[in-house]
Amino acid sequence: MAAELVEAKNMVMSFRVSDLQMLLGFVGRSKSGLKHELVTRALQLVQFDCSPELFKKIKEIYETRYAKTSEPGQPPQQQSLPPPPTPQHRPTSEALSIHSSYDRNSAVTRTGLSTTPNIDYSSLYGKYLNGLGRLPVKPVKPEVRLVKLPFYTILDELLKPTELVPQNNEKLQESPCVFALTPRQVELIRNSRELQPGVRSVQVVLRICYTDTSCPQEDQYPPNIAVKVNHSYCSVPGYYPSNKPGVEPKRPCRPINLTHLMYLSSATNRITIIWGNYGKSYSVGLFLVRQTTSSELLQRLKNIGIKHPELCKALVKEKLRLDPESEIATTGVRVSLICPLVKMRLSVPCRAETCAHLQCFDAVFYLQMNEKKPTWMCPVCDKPATYDQLMIDGLLSKILKECEDADEIEYLVDGSWRPIKAEKERSYSPQCPILVVGGSTGGTSDVNGAPPPAPSVENGKIPADVVDLTLDSSSSEDEEEEEEEDDNGGGPKRKVPRLYKNGLASAC
């Protein structure tokens, strides 16, 4: 069936205006309009409503036309038609109601069209088959390119980014697309692992973006977007509510997975895109992709993205190198070992090659965050930090293993580093402490009548300091030294003047 569609399309592309009008009149369609409008109408007819009677009529018009133009004694020029394309270039993936170059992949191989660059095949293909000689070189618009998504690896391009063209003046437009999967593509989908129940890692996804050829485009949905696959509508990501007053809610524009609604067989799949026509131009593309997870991207980064510690050390030296014109000499720079994303100690220190700072963030949490809501913005400097720009800091990874009791380090001008530990709070030591004599601790005050401060505790014991208050020689006879044990019972014995045995003495 696919080969017959290709043959019918090639015949229609070679028709003149009168042939197109005859074909459209045969099925009761409008015969008015320019030639490119008639061609588009006829191709839509072939793609979506091709019956045996219609195919027979196309072949009849084609043979009749070439029978008239061929020389006597020569066979018709039907053999000069391009052969059906190979399976890897299936033309059924082209959207006929979407503006595109008709059947780019099925170029005429015998006439050399496939080797001629920058040719508008849609307007010149038929003229060349009519034998008008050389084709004038007419440059075409550059193709729309989509940005590369780290979590999607493209396996096949089912439909190149193609512009959505409104068919009338209505605000709500419908653009259909019909394509079929090859047996190899079906096998890839069926044999792929499940990311979660019902979601395969190999998927057919739809991507939509602005029609802008100046640079690779990010995914962007048109207003009132709805996608219908065969007979069922596919879910499209909704809007994120905005917490800020006056700010419109945003919609995450991601690839739309169509796999669960498709026919995984040789049958053709019909996709209808419903969109709002409000002045902006959009393009759509269909891709067979393999979706990866954040853990797989992390492992890939560990395999190829680690920067050697010596290179990181050279970068530190370069950052701290004195500028002859600068009046401020930088002797060091502090780097935190805490991730700014989750306020936890770094496990895989990472930053972008384009970042000017030495501070790192944790690659594990950064990839997990972008898997849920892709922004790819550095949490330190708030500048783009795409996956291809990420690198693991080998020097800081080594420091994290060697320095386990500090949350911050300082790089020095020679490339070395030192840990920065928080200073412990010093214990309060009064200038005139009240000494505990003989183990009594309560009900006394100093010479000024103030209550005594709490004694310092060390190793669970309260030390009882003793000061030898020597009296004059006349009172030495009344003193009698005796030994007492410490309150705790096991301490060393000390000598205490009997005069202060049961009281407190001030050290002031």
Coordinates of C-alpha atoms in Angstrom, one line a residue:
M1 CA 0.0 0.0 0.0
A2 CA 2.8 2.4 0.8
A3 CA 4.4 1.8 -2.6
E4 CA 1.1 2.6 -4.4
L5 CA 0.8 5.8 -2.4
V6 CA 4.4 6.8 -3.5
E7 CA 3.6 6.0 -7.1
A8 CA 0.3 7.9 -7.0
K9 CA 2.0 11.0 -5.4
N10 CA 4.7 11.0 -8.1
M11 CA 2.1 10.9 -10.8
V12 CA 0.2 13.7 -9.3
M13 CA 3.3 15.8 -8.9
S14 CA 3.9 15.6 -12.7
F15 CA 0.3 16.7 -13.6
R16 CA -0.5 19.9 -15.4
V17 CA -3.3 22.2 -14.3
S18 CA -5.8 20.6 -16.7
D19 CA -4.8 17.1 -15.4
L20 CA -5.3 18.3 -11.7
Q21 CA -8.6 19.9 -12.5
M22 CA -9.8 16.7 -14.2
L23 CA -8.8 14.6 -11.2
L24 CA -10.4 16.9 -8.7
G25 CA -13.6 17.1 -10.8
F26 CA -13.7 13.3 -10.8
V27 CA -14.1 13.2 -7.0
G28 CA -16.3 16.3 -6.8
R29 CA -13.7 18.7 -5.3
S30 CA -13.1 22.3 -6.1
K31 CA -11.1 22.9 -9.3
S32 CA -10.4 26.6 -8.8
G33 CA -7.1 28.1 -7.6
L34 CA -3.4 28.3 -8.5
K35 CA -1.4 25.2 -9.5
H36 CA 0.3 24.8 -6.1
E37 CA -3.2 24.9 -4.5
L38 CA -4.5 22.2 -6.8
V39 CA -1.4 20.1 -6.2
T40 CA -1.9 20.4 -2.4
R41 CA -5.5 19.4 -2.7
A42 CA -4.8 16.5 -4.9
L43 CA -2.0 15.2 -2.6
Q44 CA -4.3 15.4 0.4
L45 CA -6.8 13.4 -1.6
V46 CA -4.2 10.7 -2.4
Q47 CA -2.9 10.6 1.2
F48 CA -6.2 10.3 3.1
D49 CA -8.9 9.1 0.6
C50 CA -7.0 7.0 -1.9
S51 CA -9.4 4.3 -3.1
P52 CA -8.8 1.8 -6.0
E53 CA -11.1 3.9 -8.2
L54 CA -9.1 7.1 -7.5
F55 CA -5.8 5.3 -8.1
K56 CA -7.1 3.9 -11.3
K57 CA -8.2 7.4 -12.4
I58 CA -4.8 8.9 -11.6
K59 CA -3.0 6.2 -13.6
E60 CA -5.4 6.7 -16.5
I61 CA -4.8 10.5 -16.6
Y62 CA -1.1 9.9 -16.4
E63 CA -0.9 7.3 -19.2
T64 CA -3.2 9.4 -21.4
R65 CA -1.0 12.5 -21.0
Y66 CA 2.3 10.7 -21.6
A67 CA 0.9 8.8 -24.5
K68 CA 0.2 12.1 -26.3
T69 CA 3.6 13.6 -25.6
S70 CA 5.7 10.5 -26.5
E71 CA 7.2 10.2 -29.9
P72 CA 5.8 7.6 -32.4
G73 CA 7.5 4.2 -31.9
Q74 CA 8.8 5.1 -28.4
P75 CA 7.4 3.8 -25.2
P76 CA 5.7 6.2 -22.7
Q77 CA 7.9 8.1 -20.3
Q78 CA 6.4 6.4 -17.3
Q79 CA 9.7 4.7 -16.7
S80 CA 11.3 8.0 -15.9
L81 CA 9.4 8.3 -12.7
P82 CA 11.4 8.0 -9.5
P83 CA 11.5 4.6 -8.0
P84 CA 9.8 4.1 -4.6
P85 CA 12.0 5.1 -1.7
T86 CA 13.7 2.7 0.6
P87 CA 12.1 1.8 3.9
Q88 CA 14.4 4.1 5.9
H89 CA 13.0 7.1 3.9
R90 CA 9.3 6.4 4.1
P91 CA 7.4 9.3 2.6
T92 CA 4.3 8.4 4.6
S93 CA 5.8 10.4 7.5
E94 CA 5.2 13.6 5.7
A95 CA 2.2 15.7 6.9
L96 CA 0.3 16.6 3.7
S97 CA -1.8 19.4 5.3
I98 CA 1.4 20.8 6.8
H99 CA 3.5 23.2 4.7
S100 CA 6.6 21.3 3.6
S101 CA 8.6 20.4 0.6
Y102 CA 6.7 17.5 -0.9
D103 CA 8.3 14.2 -0.3
R104 CA 11.9 15.4 0.1
N105 CA 13.2 11.9 0.8
S106 CA 11.8 10.4 -2.5
A107 CA 14.0 12.6 -4.7
V108 CA 14.5 11.7 -8.4
T109 CA 17.6 9.6 -8.4
R110 CA 17.9 9.2 -12.2
T111 CA 17.6 12.9 -13.0
G112 CA 20.1 14.1 -10.4
L113 CA 17.7 16.1 -8.3
S114 CA 19.1 14.4 -5.1
T115 CA 22.5 15.9 -5.8
T116 CA 21.3 19.4 -6.6
P117 CA 21.3 21.5 -3.4
N118 CA 18.9 24.3 -2.5
I119 CA 16.1 23.4 -4.9
D120 CA 12.5 24.1 -4.2
Y121 CA 11.2 20.7 -5.2
S122 CA 7.5 21.5 -4.4
S123 CA 7.3 24.1 -7.3
L124 CA 9.8 22.7 -9.7
Y125 CA 9.5 18.9 -9.5
G126 CA 6.6 18.6 -11.9
K127 CA 8.2 21.0 -14.5
Y128 CA 11.3 18.9 -14.6
L129 CA 9.4 15.8 -15.3
N130 CA 7.6 17.6 -18.2
G131 CA 11.0 17.9 -19.9
L132 CA 11.7 21.7 -19.5
G133 CA 15.4 21.2 -19.3
R134 CA 17.6 22.7 -16.6
L135 CA 16.1 23.7 -13.3
P136 CA 16.7 27.3 -12.1
V137 CA 18.5 27.4 -8.8
K138 CA 16.2 28.7 -6.2
P139 CA 17.3 28.8 -2.5
V140 CA 14.9 27.5 0.1
K141 CA 14.5 28.6 3.6
P142 CA 16.8 27.0 6.2
E143 CA 15.2 24.2 8.2
V144 CA 13.9 24.7 11.7
R145 CA 16.2 23.1 14.3
L146 CA 15.2 22.0 17.8
V147 CA 17.5 22.2 20.8
K148 CA 19.0 19.0 22.0
L149 CA 17.4 17.5 25.1
P150 CA 19.7 15.6 27.5
F151 CA 17.0 13.3 28.7
Y152 CA 16.0 12.2 25.1
T153 CA 18.3 10.5 22.6
I154 CA 17.0 10.7 19.0
L155 CA 16.9 7.3 17.3
D156 CA 14.9 8.2 14.1
E157 CA 13.4 11.3 12.6
L158 CA 9.9 10.4 11.6
L159 CA 8.9 13.9 10.5
K160 CA 11.2 16.8 10.1
P161 CA 10.2 20.1 11.8
T162 CA 7.4 21.3 9.5
E163 CA 5.4 24.5 9.6
L164 CA 1.8 24.5 10.7
V165 CA -0.1 26.4 8.0
P166 CA -3.7 27.6 8.6
Q167 CA -6.2 26.2 6.0
N168 CA -8.8 29.0 6.5
N169 CA -9.4 32.1 8.5
E170 CA -10.7 30.3 11.6
K171 CA -9.0 30.8 14.9
L172 CA -8.9 27.1 15.6
Q173 CA -7.0 25.0 13.1
E174 CA -6.5 21.3 12.5
S175 CA -3.4 19.8 10.9
P176 CA -3.4 16.1 10.3
C177 CA -0.3 13.9 9.8
V178 CA -0.2 10.2 8.7
F179 CA 2.8 7.9 9.1
A180 CA 3.7 4.3 9.7
L181 CA 6.4 2.7 11.8
T182 CA 8.9 0.2 10.3
P183 CA 9.2 -3.3 11.7
R184 CA 12.5 -2.3 13.2
Q185 CA 11.0 0.7 15.0
V186 CA 8.2 -1.4 16.4
E187 CA 10.6 -3.9 17.7
L188 CA 12.7 -1.2 19.4
I189 CA 9.6 0.1 21.2
R190 CA 8.4 -3.4 22.3
N191 CA 11.8 -4.5 23.5
S192 CA 12.5 -1.3 25.5
R193 CA 12.5 -1.4 29.2
E194 CA 9.7 0.3 31.3
L195 CA 10.6 3.5 33.1
Q196 CA 7.4 3.1 35.0
P197 CA 4.2 1.1 34.5
G198 CA 2.9 1.8 31.0
V199 CA 5.8 4.1 30.0
R200 CA 8.5 2.7 27.7
S201 CA 11.9 4.1 27.4
V202 CA 11.7 4.1 23.6
Q203 CA 8.9 6.5 22.6
V204 CA 7.4 8.3 19.6
V205 CA 7.3 12.0 20.7
L206 CA 5.8 15.1 19.2
R207 CA 7.8 18.4 19.6
I208 CA 6.5 21.8 18.7
C209 CA 8.4 25.1 18.5
Y210 CA 8.4 28.5 16.9
T211 CA 9.2 28.6 13.2
D212 CA 12.6 30.4 13.6
T213 CA 15.7 29.3 11.7
S214 CA 18.1 31.7 13.2
C215 CA 19.1 29.3 16.1
P216 CA 17.9 26.0 17.7
Q217 CA 14.5 26.4 19.1
E218 CA 13.1 25.3 22.5
D219 CA 9.8 23.5 22.8
Q220 CA 6.9 25.9 22.7
Y221 CA 3.2 25.1 22.5
P222 CA 0.7 27.2 20.4
P223 CA -2.5 28.4 22.1
N224 CA -5.4 26.0 22.5
I225 CA -3.1 23.0 21.8
A226 CA -4.7 19.6 21.6
V227 CA -3.3 16.4 20.1
K228 CA -5.4 13.5 18.8
V229 CA -3.8 10.1 18.1
N230 CA -5.9 7.9 15.9
H231 CA -9.2 8.0 17.8
S232 CA -8.1 9.2 21.3
Y233 CA -6.8 12.6 22.7
C234 CA -3.4 12.7 24.2
S235 CA -2.7 14.4 27.5
V236 CA -0.7 17.6 27.2
P237 CA 1.1 19.2 30.2
G238 CA -1.0 21.8 32.0
Y239 CA -0.1 25.2 33.4
Y240 CA 2.0 25.8 36.6
P241 CA 0.1 28.0 39.0
S242 CA 1.8 31.3 39.7
N243 CA 2.2 32.5 43.3
K244 CA 3.1 36.0 42.3
P245 CA 0.3 38.6 41.7
G246 CA 0.0 39.8 38.2
V247 CA 2.1 37.0 36.7
E248 CA 0.5 34.6 34.3
P249 CA 0.8 30.9 34.9
K250 CA 3.4 29.1 32.8
R251 CA 3.1 25.9 30.9
P252 CA 6.0 23.4 30.8
C253 CA 6.6 22.8 27.1
R254 CA 8.0 19.3 26.8
P255 CA 8.0 16.5 24.2
I256 CA 4.5 14.8 24.1
N257 CA 4.7 11.0 24.3
L258 CA 2.3 9.4 21.8
T259 CA 3.5 5.8 22.1
H260 CA 0.7 4.4 24.3
L261 CA -2.0 5.5 21.7
M262 CA -0.3 4.3 18.6
Y263 CA -0.7 1.1 16.5
L264 CA 2.5 -0.9 16.9
S265 CA 2.1 -2.7 13.7
S266 CA 2.3 -2.0 9.9
A267 CA -0.9 0.0 10.1
T268 CA -0.7 3.7 9.6
N269 CA -1.2 6.1 12.5
R270 CA -3.1 9.4 12.1
I271 CA -2.2 12.3 14.3
T272 CA -4.3 15.5 14.3
I273 CA -2.9 18.7 15.9
I274 CA -5.5 21.2 17.0
W275 CA -4.0 24.7 17.5
G276 CA -4.9 28.3 17.8
N277 CA -4.0 30.6 14.9
Y278 CA -3.2 33.9 16.5
G279 CA -0.4 35.3 14.3
K280 CA 2.6 33.3 15.4
S281 CA 4.1 30.5 13.3
Y282 CA 4.8 27.1 14.7
S283 CA 6.5 24.0 13.5
V284 CA 6.1 20.4 14.6
G285 CA 8.3 17.3 14.3
L286 CA 7.9 13.6 15.1
F287 CA 10.9 11.6 16.6
L288 CA 11.6 8.1 17.8
V289 CA 13.6 8.7 21.0
R290 CA 15.1 6.8 23.9
Q291 CA 14.4 8.5 27.2
T292 CA 17.1 8.4 29.9
T293 CA 17.0 9.0 33.6
S294 CA 19.0 11.3 35.9
S295 CA 21.0 8.4 37.3
E296 CA 22.0 7.4 33.8
L297 CA 23.1 10.9 33.0
L298 CA 25.0 11.1 36.3
Q299 CA 26.9 7.9 35.4
R300 CA 27.7 9.2 32.0
L301 CA 29.0 12.4 33.6
K302 CA 31.2 10.4 36.0
N303 CA 32.6 8.5 33.0
I304 CA 33.5 11.4 30.8
G305 CA 33.1 14.6 32.7
I306 CA 35.6 14.6 35.6
K307 CA 38.2 17.3 35.5
H308 CA 41.7 16.3 36.7
P309 CA 42.7 17.8 40.1
E310 CA 45.8 19.4 38.6
L311 CA 43.7 21.2 36.0
C312 CA 41.4 22.4 38.8
K313 CA 44.4 23.6 40.8
A314 CA 45.7 25.5 37.9
L315 CA 42.3 27.2 37.5
V316 CA 42.4 28.2 41.2
K317 CA 45.8 29.8 40.7
E318 CA 44.6 31.6 37.7
K319 CA 41.6 32.9 39.7
L320 CA 43.9 34.2 42.5
R321 CA 46.6 35.5 40.3
L322 CA 47.4 39.1 41.2
D323 CA 46.4 41.7 38.6
P324 CA 49.2 44.3 38.2
E325 CA 46.6 47.0 37.7
S326 CA 44.6 46.1 40.7
E327 CA 45.2 47.7 44.0
I328 CA 43.5 44.9 45.9
A329 CA 45.6 41.8 46.5
T330 CA 43.6 38.6 46.7
T331 CA 45.2 36.1 49.1
G332 CA 42.5 33.4 49.1
V333 CA 39.0 32.6 48.2
R334 CA 36.5 30.6 50.4
V335 CA 34.5 27.7 48.9
S336 CA 31.6 26.1 50.8
L337 CA 31.3 22.3 51.0
I338 CA 27.5 22.7 51.3
C339 CA 25.3 22.4 48.2
P340 CA 23.4 25.6 47.6
L341 CA 20.4 23.5 46.2
V342 CA 19.6 21.3 49.2
K343 CA 21.9 22.7 52.0
M344 CA 23.6 19.4 52.4
R345 CA 27.3 18.4 52.1
L346 CA 28.4 17.9 48.5
S347 CA 28.7 14.4 47.3
V348 CA 29.5 15.0 43.5
P349 CA 30.8 18.6 43.2
C350 CA 29.9 20.0 39.9
R351 CA 29.7 23.2 37.9
A352 CA 29.6 24.4 34.3
E353 CA 32.7 25.1 32.3
T354 CA 31.2 28.5 31.5
C355 CA 30.8 29.5 35.1
A356 CA 33.4 32.0 36.5
H357 CA 33.1 30.9 40.1
L358 CA 34.8 28.1 42.0
Q359 CA 31.8 27.2 44.1
C360 CA 30.2 23.9 43.1
F361 CA 26.7 22.4 43.4
D362 CA 25.8 18.7 43.8
A363 CA 25.4 17.0 40.4
V364 CA 23.0 14.4 41.8
F365 CA 20.3 16.9 43.0
Y366 CA 20.9 19.2 40.0
L367 CA 20.1 16.4 37.5
Q368 CA 17.1 15.2 39.5
M369 CA 15.8 18.8 39.6
N370 CA 16.1 19.2 35.9
E371 CA 14.5 15.8 35.2
K372 CA 11.3 17.1 36.9
K373 CA 11.4 20.7 35.7
P374 CA 14.1 21.4 33.2
T375 CA 15.6 24.8 33.5
W376 CA 19.4 24.1 33.3
M377 CA 20.3 27.2 35.2
C378 CA 23.3 27.4 37.6
P379 CA 22.1 27.8 41.2
V380 CA 25.2 29.8 42.1
C381 CA 25.3 32.5 39.4
D382 CA 21.9 31.9 37.8
K383 CA 23.4 31.6 34.3
P384 CA 22.8 28.7 31.8
A385 CA 24.5 25.5 32.8
T386 CA 23.4 22.8 30.2
Y387 CA 24.3 19.2 30.6
D388 CA 27.0 19.3 27.9
Q389 CA 28.8 22.1 29.8
L390 CA 28.9 20.3 33.2
M391 CA 32.1 19.0 34.7
I392 CA 33.0 17.3 38.0
D393 CA 35.6 19.2 40.0
G394 CA 38.3 16.6 40.7
L395 CA 40.2 18.7 43.2
L396 CA 37.1 19.4 45.3
S397 CA 36.2 15.7 45.2
K398 CA 39.6 14.9 46.7
I399 CA 39.2 17.6 49.3
L400 CA 35.8 16.3 50.4
K401 CA 37.3 12.9 51.2
E402 CA 40.2 14.4 53.1
C403 CA 38.3 17.1 55.0
E404 CA 35.4 15.5 56.8
D405 CA 35.1 17.8 59.8
A406 CA 34.7 21.2 58.1
D407 CA 32.0 22.8 56.0
E408 CA 34.2 25.4 54.3
I409 CA 37.7 25.6 52.9
E410 CA 39.9 28.4 51.6
Y411 CA 42.0 28.2 48.4
L412 CA 45.3 29.9 48.7
V413 CA 47.4 31.7 45.9
D414 CA 49.7 28.7 45.5
G415 CA 46.8 26.4 44.8
S416 CA 46.8 24.8 48.2
W417 CA 43.9 24.8 50.6
R418 CA 43.1 24.9 54.3
P419 CA 39.9 24.0 56.2
I420 CA 38.0 26.7 58.0
K421 CA 36.4 25.4 61.2
A422 CA 33.9 27.3 63.3
E423 CA 35.5 28.8 66.5
K424 CA 34.2 27.3 69.7
E425 CA 32.6 29.5 72.2
R426 CA 35.0 30.3 75.0
S427 CA 34.0 29.4 78.6
Y428 CA 33.4 32.4 81.0
S429 CA 36.0 32.8 83.7
P430 CA 35.3 35.5 86.3
Q431 CA 38.1 37.7 87.6
C432 CA 37.4 37.2 91.3
P433 CA 36.0 33.7 91.7
I434 CA 34.5 32.4 94.9
L435 CA 36.3 29.3 95.9
V436 CA 34.5 26.4 97.4
V437 CA 36.3 25.3 100.6
G438 CA 35.6 22.0 102.2
G439 CA 32.8 21.1 99.7
S440 CA 30.2 23.6 100.9
T441 CA 28.4 25.1 97.8
G442 CA 25.4 27.0 99.1
G443 CA 24.1 30.0 101.0
T444 CA 27.2 32.2 100.8
S445 CA 28.2 35.4 98.9
D446 CA 31.4 37.3 98.1
V447 CA 32.7 40.3 100.1
N448 CA 30.4 42.7 98.2
G449 CA 27.3 40.6 99.1
A450 CA 26.8 39.4 95.5
P451 CA 25.8 35.7 95.0
P452 CA 28.7 33.6 93.8
P453 CA 28.8 32.6 90.1
A454 CA 28.4 29.0 89.1
P455 CA 31.6 27.1 89.1
S456 CA 33.0 25.8 85.9
V457 CA 32.5 22.1 85.3
E458 CA 35.2 20.0 83.8
N459 CA 35.0 16.2 83.1
G460 CA 31.9 16.0 85.3
K461 CA 33.7 17.3 88.4
I462 CA 33.5 20.7 90.1
P463 CA 37.0 21.7 91.1
A464 CA 37.5 23.1 94.6
D465 CA 40.3 25.5 94.3
V466 CA 42.3 26.2 97.5
V467 CA 44.2 29.4 98.2
D468 CA 46.7 29.6 101.0
L469 CA 45.8 32.7 102.9
T470 CA 48.8 33.2 105.1
L471 CA 48.2 35.1 108.3
D472 CA 50.9 37.0 110.3
S473 CA 53.2 35.2 112.7
S474 CA 51.2 36.0 115.8
S475 CA 48.3 34.0 114.7
S476 CA 50.2 31.0 113.4
E477 CA 49.9 29.3 116.7
D478 CA 46.1 29.2 116.5
E479 CA 46.2 27.4 113.1
E480 CA 46.0 23.8 112.9
E481 CA 46.3 22.1 109.6
E482 CA 44.4 19.0 109.0
E483 CA 43.7 17.0 105.9
E484 CA 40.3 16.5 104.3
E485 CA 39.2 14.4 101.4
D486 CA 37.6 15.9 98.4
D487 CA 33.7 15.9 98.1
N488 CA 33.9 13.2 95.5
G489 CA 35.7 10.9 97.8
G490 CA 38.3 9.7 95.4
G491 CA 40.3 12.9 94.9
P492 CA 43.7 13.8 96.4
K493 CA 43.9 15.1 99.9
R494 CA 44.7 18.8 100.5
K495 CA 45.6 21.0 103.4
V496 CA 43.1 23.6 104.4
P497 CA 43.4 26.2 107.2
R498 CA 41.1 25.4 110.0
L499 CA 40.0 29.0 110.2
Y500 CA 38.2 28.6 106.8
K501 CA 37.3 25.0 107.1
N502 CA 33.5 25.5 107.1
G503 CA 33.3 28.7 105.1
L504 CA 34.1 30.4 101.7
A505 CA 37.1 32.5 100.9
S506 CA 37.4 35.1 98.2
A507 CA 40.4 35.0 95.8
C508 CA 40.2 38.7 95.2

